[in-house]
Tab-separated table of C-alpha atoms and ligand atoms in Angstrom:
chain	number	residue	atom	x	y	z
A	275	UNK	CA	69.133	123.098	111.061
A	276	UNK	CA	69.141	120.237	108.738
A	277	UNK	CA	72.506	118.656	107.009
A	278	UNK	CA	73.879	121.418	104.449
A	279	UNK	CA	74.518	120.897	101.066
A	280	UNK	CA	78.362	121.522	101.908
A	281	UNK	CA	78.092	118.799	104.659
A	282	UNK	CA	76.254	116.962	102.248
A	283	UNK	CA	79.192	116.728	99.896
A	284	UNK	CA	81.991	116.240	102.954
A	285	UNK	CA	79.984	113.573	104.242
A	286	UNK	CA	80.276	112.081	100.243
A	287	UNK	CA	83.996	112.815	100.146
A	288	UNK	CA	85.129	111.081	103.398
A	289	UNK	CA	83.023	108.119	102.487
A	290	UNK	CA	84.866	108.437	98.621
A	291	UNK	CA	87.930	108.741	100.335
A	292	UNK	CA	87.254	105.933	102.748
A	293	UNK	CA	86.048	103.454	100.354
A	294	UNK	CA	89.290	104.026	97.599
A	295	UNK	CA	91.698	103.452	101.124
A	296	UNK	CA	90.018	100.437	102.732
A	297	UNK	CA	87.016	99.554	100.593
A	298	UNK	CA	88.507	96.380	99.733
A	299	UNK	CA	88.749	95.078	103.245
A	300	UNK	CA	85.610	96.216	104.608
A	301	UNK	CA	82.536	92.997	105.437
A	302	UNK	CA	80.456	95.421	107.621
A	303	UNK	CA	76.797	95.134	106.647
A	304	UNK	CA	76.245	99.099	107.805
A	305	UNK	CA	78.782	99.373	104.630
A	306	UNK	CA	75.690	98.934	102.374
A	307	UNK	CA	73.973	102.047	103.640
A	308	UNK	CA	76.929	104.210	102.119
A	309	UNK	CA	75.772	103.113	98.300
A	310	UNK	CA	73.159	105.475	98.200
A	311	UNK	CA	73.733	108.763	99.066
A	312	UNK	CA	71.086	110.941	97.744
A	313	UNK	CA	70.121	113.909	100.099
A	314	UNK	CA	66.799	111.930	101.468
A	315	UNK	CA	69.089	108.418	102.437
A	316	UNK	CA	72.511	110.536	103.548
A	317	UNK	CA	70.316	112.648	105.765
A	318	UNK	CA	68.619	109.517	107.508
A	319	UNK	CA	72.438	108.141	107.987
A	320	UNK	CA	74.151	111.296	109.307
A	321	UNK	CA	73.455	114.292	111.261
A	322	UNK	CA	75.277	117.336	111.568
A	323	UNK	CA	73.816	119.260	114.736
A	324	UNK	CA	74.707	122.150	116.214
A	325	UNK	CA	76.597	122.311	119.210
A	326	UNK	CA	73.996	122.848	122.124
A	327	UNK	CA	71.621	120.346	120.505
A	328	UNK	CA	74.464	117.794	119.583
A	329	UNK	CA	75.608	117.352	123.223
A	330	UNK	CA	71.662	117.134	124.357
A	331	UNK	CA	71.407	114.104	121.786
A	332	UNK	CA	74.739	112.664	123.076
A	333	UNK	CA	73.725	112.571	126.910
A	334	UNK	CA	70.395	110.894	125.740
A	335	UNK	CA	71.990	108.402	123.935
A	336	UNK	CA	74.281	107.382	127.065
A	337	UNK	CA	77.739	108.387	125.247
A	338	UNK	CA	80.507	108.584	127.634
A	339	UNK	CA	81.398	112.168	127.412
A	340	UNK	CA	84.731	112.118	126.507
A	341	UNK	CA	87.108	111.782	123.575
A	342	UNK	CA	86.416	111.918	120.269
A	343	UNK	CA	82.261	111.922	121.011
A	344	UNK	CA	82.534	115.056	121.424
A	345	UNK	CA	82.753	115.963	117.595
A	346	UNK	CA	81.297	113.323	116.364
A	347	UNK	CA	79.937	110.100	117.215
A	348	UNK	CA	78.409	106.713	116.544
A	349	UNK	CA	74.986	105.303	117.627
A	350	UNK	CA	74.081	101.587	116.953
A	351	UNK	CA	70.994	101.381	118.950
A	352	UNK	CA	69.029	101.440	116.342
A	353	UNK	CA	68.481	98.969	113.241
A	354	UNK	CA	70.176	101.483	111.144
A	355	UNK	CA	72.735	102.804	113.152
A	356	UNK	CA	73.507	106.880	112.513
A	357	UNK	CA	76.149	108.875	112.560
A	358	UNK	CA	75.937	112.380	114.510
A	359	UNK	CA	78.410	115.105	113.809
A	360	UNK	CA	79.260	118.183	115.858
A	361	UNK	CA	78.875	121.057	113.592
A	362	UNK	CA	80.216	123.494	116.054
A	363	UNK	CA	83.345	122.003	116.417
A	364	UNK	CA	84.096	118.820	113.891
A	365	UNK	CA	87.029	119.036	112.629
A	366	UNK	CA	88.005	117.816	108.491
A	367	UNK	CA	88.741	113.906	109.806
A	368	UNK	CA	86.024	113.944	112.423
A	369	UNK	CA	83.329	112.587	109.489
A	370	UNK	CA	86.412	110.240	108.771
A	371	UNK	CA	86.787	108.987	111.563
A	372	UNK	CA	83.263	108.134	112.387
A	373	UNK	CA	83.055	106.826	109.472
A	374	UNK	CA	85.244	103.847	109.887
A	375	UNK	CA	83.211	103.591	113.551
A	376	UNK	CA	80.739	103.152	111.356
A	377	UNK	CA	82.073	100.106	109.282
A	378	UNK	CA	84.192	98.533	112.032
A	379	UNK	CA	83.518	94.601	112.097
A	380	UNK	CA	81.380	93.791	115.392
A	381	UNK	CA	83.541	91.281	116.273
A	382	UNK	CA	86.147	94.158	117.006
A	383	UNK	CA	83.727	96.790	118.005
A	384	UNK	CA	82.466	94.759	121.118
A	385	UNK	CA	85.515	92.616	122.660
A	386	UNK	CA	88.628	95.480	122.373
A	387	UNK	CA	88.538	97.626	125.354
A	388	UNK	CA	87.636	101.173	123.729
A	389	UNK	CA	91.141	102.990	123.682
A	390	UNK	CA	92.298	100.055	121.640
A	391	UNK	CA	89.166	101.048	119.267
A	392	UNK	CA	90.103	104.531	119.582
A	393	UNK	CA	93.785	104.006	118.368
A	394	UNK	CA	92.899	102.020	115.152
A	395	UNK	CA	90.625	104.335	114.699
A	396	UNK	CA	92.931	107.101	114.543
A	397	UNK	CA	95.308	105.353	113.227
A	398	UNK	CA	93.642	104.402	109.717
A	399	UNK	CA	91.792	107.757	109.887
A	400	UNK	CA	95.660	109.396	109.600
A	401	UNK	CA	96.040	107.017	106.953
A	402	UNK	CA	93.384	108.105	104.956
A	403	UNK	CA	94.228	111.829	105.929
A	404	UNK	CA	97.500	111.754	104.932
A	405	UNK	CA	96.924	110.117	101.927
A	406	UNK	CA	94.106	112.689	100.615
A	407	UNK	CA	94.894	115.705	102.401
A	408	UNK	CA	98.848	115.492	103.323
A	409	UNK	CA	99.411	119.052	104.029
A	410	UNK	CA	95.917	119.755	105.850
A	411	UNK	CA	96.173	122.545	108.496
A	412	UNK	CA	92.640	121.618	110.314
A	413	UNK	CA	93.524	117.960	110.496
A	414	UNK	CA	92.115	116.953	113.782
A	415	UNK	CA	95.494	115.150	115.202
A	416	UNK	CA	97.328	118.049	115.356
A	417	UNK	CA	95.275	119.076	118.039
A	418	UNK	CA	97.054	116.503	120.708
A	419	UNK	CA	93.668	116.422	123.179
A	420	UNK	CA	91.351	115.293	120.657
A	421	UNK	CA	92.719	112.931	118.791
A	422	UNK	CA	94.245	110.052	120.922
A	423	UNK	CA	97.819	110.250	120.336
A	424	UNK	CA	98.827	108.066	122.963
A	425	UNK	CA	96.726	105.709	121.761
A	426	UNK	CA	97.416	105.919	117.985
A	427	UNK	CA	101.421	105.202	119.429
A	428	UNK	CA	100.187	102.323	120.997
A	429	UNK	CA	98.697	100.979	118.157
A	430	UNK	CA	102.172	102.031	116.307
A	431	UNK	CA	103.811	99.808	119.089
A	432	UNK	CA	101.878	97.139	119.150
A	433	UNK	CA	102.113	96.431	115.468
A	434	UNK	CA	105.796	96.479	115.946
A	435	UNK	CA	105.448	94.021	118.469
A	436	UNK	CA	103.910	91.476	116.126
A	437	UNK	CA	105.974	92.138	113.172
A	438	UNK	CA	109.307	92.193	114.719
A	439	UNK	CA	108.914	91.105	117.964
A	440	UNK	CA	105.884	88.528	118.980
A	441	UNK	CA	106.884	87.044	115.189
A	442	UNK	CA	110.690	87.785	114.407
A	443	UNK	CA	110.692	84.875	112.099
A	444	UNK	CA	108.033	86.291	109.766
A	445	UNK	CA	110.380	89.250	108.694
A	446	UNK	CA	112.693	87.162	107.335
A	447	UNK	CA	110.469	84.703	105.712
A	448	UNK	CA	108.509	87.192	104.005
A	449	UNK	CA	112.091	87.695	102.418
A	450	UNK	CA	112.779	84.638	101.097
A	451	UNK	CA	111.952	83.600	97.562
A	452	UNK	CA	109.271	81.549	96.556
A	453	UNK	CA	110.595	78.898	94.078
A	454	UNK	CA	107.949	79.551	91.087
A	455	UNK	CA	105.450	76.218	90.764
A	456	UNK	CA	106.155	74.690	93.971
A	457	UNK	CA	104.234	77.305	95.859
A	458	UNK	CA	100.845	75.414	95.170
A	459	UNK	CA	102.145	71.972	96.972
A	460	UNK	CA	101.787	72.650	100.226
A	461	UNK	CA	103.268	69.199	101.110
A	462	UNK	CA	106.404	70.205	98.908
A	463	UNK	CA	106.270	74.204	99.680
A	464	UNK	CA	104.452	75.014	102.719
A	465	UNK	CA	103.193	78.826	103.366
A	466	UNK	CA	106.754	80.574	103.441
A	467	UNK	CA	105.787	82.594	106.322
A	468	UNK	CA	104.990	78.836	108.164
A	469	UNK	CA	101.581	80.791	109.271
A	470	UNK	CA	103.758	83.687	110.670
A	471	UNK	CA	102.389	86.344	107.812
A	472	UNK	CA	101.519	89.277	109.824
A	473	UNK	CA	100.928	91.557	106.935
A	474	UNK	CA	97.378	93.615	107.478
A	475	UNK	CA	96.726	91.924	110.677
A	476	UNK	CA	95.458	95.326	111.828
A	477	UNK	CA	93.004	95.441	108.968
A	478	UNK	CA	92.024	92.058	109.043
A	479	UNK	CA	90.951	92.099	112.902
A	480	UNK	CA	89.339	95.905	112.292
A	481	UNK	CA	86.935	95.403	109.153
A	482	UNK	CA	86.930	91.503	109.033
A	483	UNK	CA	86.234	90.619	112.118
A	484	UNK	CA	89.001	87.924	112.675
A	485	UNK	CA	88.862	86.913	116.088
A	486	UNK	CA	92.359	85.304	116.661
A	487	UNK	CA	94.089	88.617	115.450
A	488	UNK	CA	91.252	90.586	117.580
A	489	UNK	CA	92.539	88.096	120.987
A	490	UNK	CA	95.691	88.803	120.103
A	491	UNK	CA	95.434	92.829	120.140
A	492	UNK	CA	93.797	92.383	122.811
A	493	UNK	CA	96.675	90.283	125.031
A	494	UNK	CA	98.978	92.323	123.872
A	495	UNK	CA	97.264	95.992	124.734
B	759	ZN	ZN1	86.399	107.514	117.922
């Protein structure tokens, strides 16, 4: 059975939520596929499938039989990568989660251990979910088994380590006022964080593929 009108609209609204929260950061060329979501284009991009059909397809795609791929997965094998959603078991956040995988920068996707990838993907999924549906009882992160709770927590720890433990000077440095008119002259007023500004580092790694930050995350993980 092809995508239903309801499934198409779920997909479109997930794209909207993703872009409204993180559109500014996304640099993956895959993002262009999300510009035109007319029915015909959308149906090439995403397939909602019944459980049996979905599992057969996942098997053919060689995906590991664990974790989030039970609910949905991204297939990067083709010129146009494709998203598959298990319509029998998908939760409200599954489409958002898979869309995040879809626009993850290649540098990040190919370099980091898969559980770090899942942890960060879950981290952004929850940010989006909390912003748009703060009280959604269907949210799949309430189902611990499917939602990488351990990896999610480790990403939180990783952020804290970078911000507070690894670069403690960054916190203090960020609080210092910048003298108006002097900050543009690097010789007189160098970067007040002394290169230690860790704001947005997860987004820079995940969406922009900043290798320095990706390596740092892999080291800490
Ligand atoms: Zn995943």
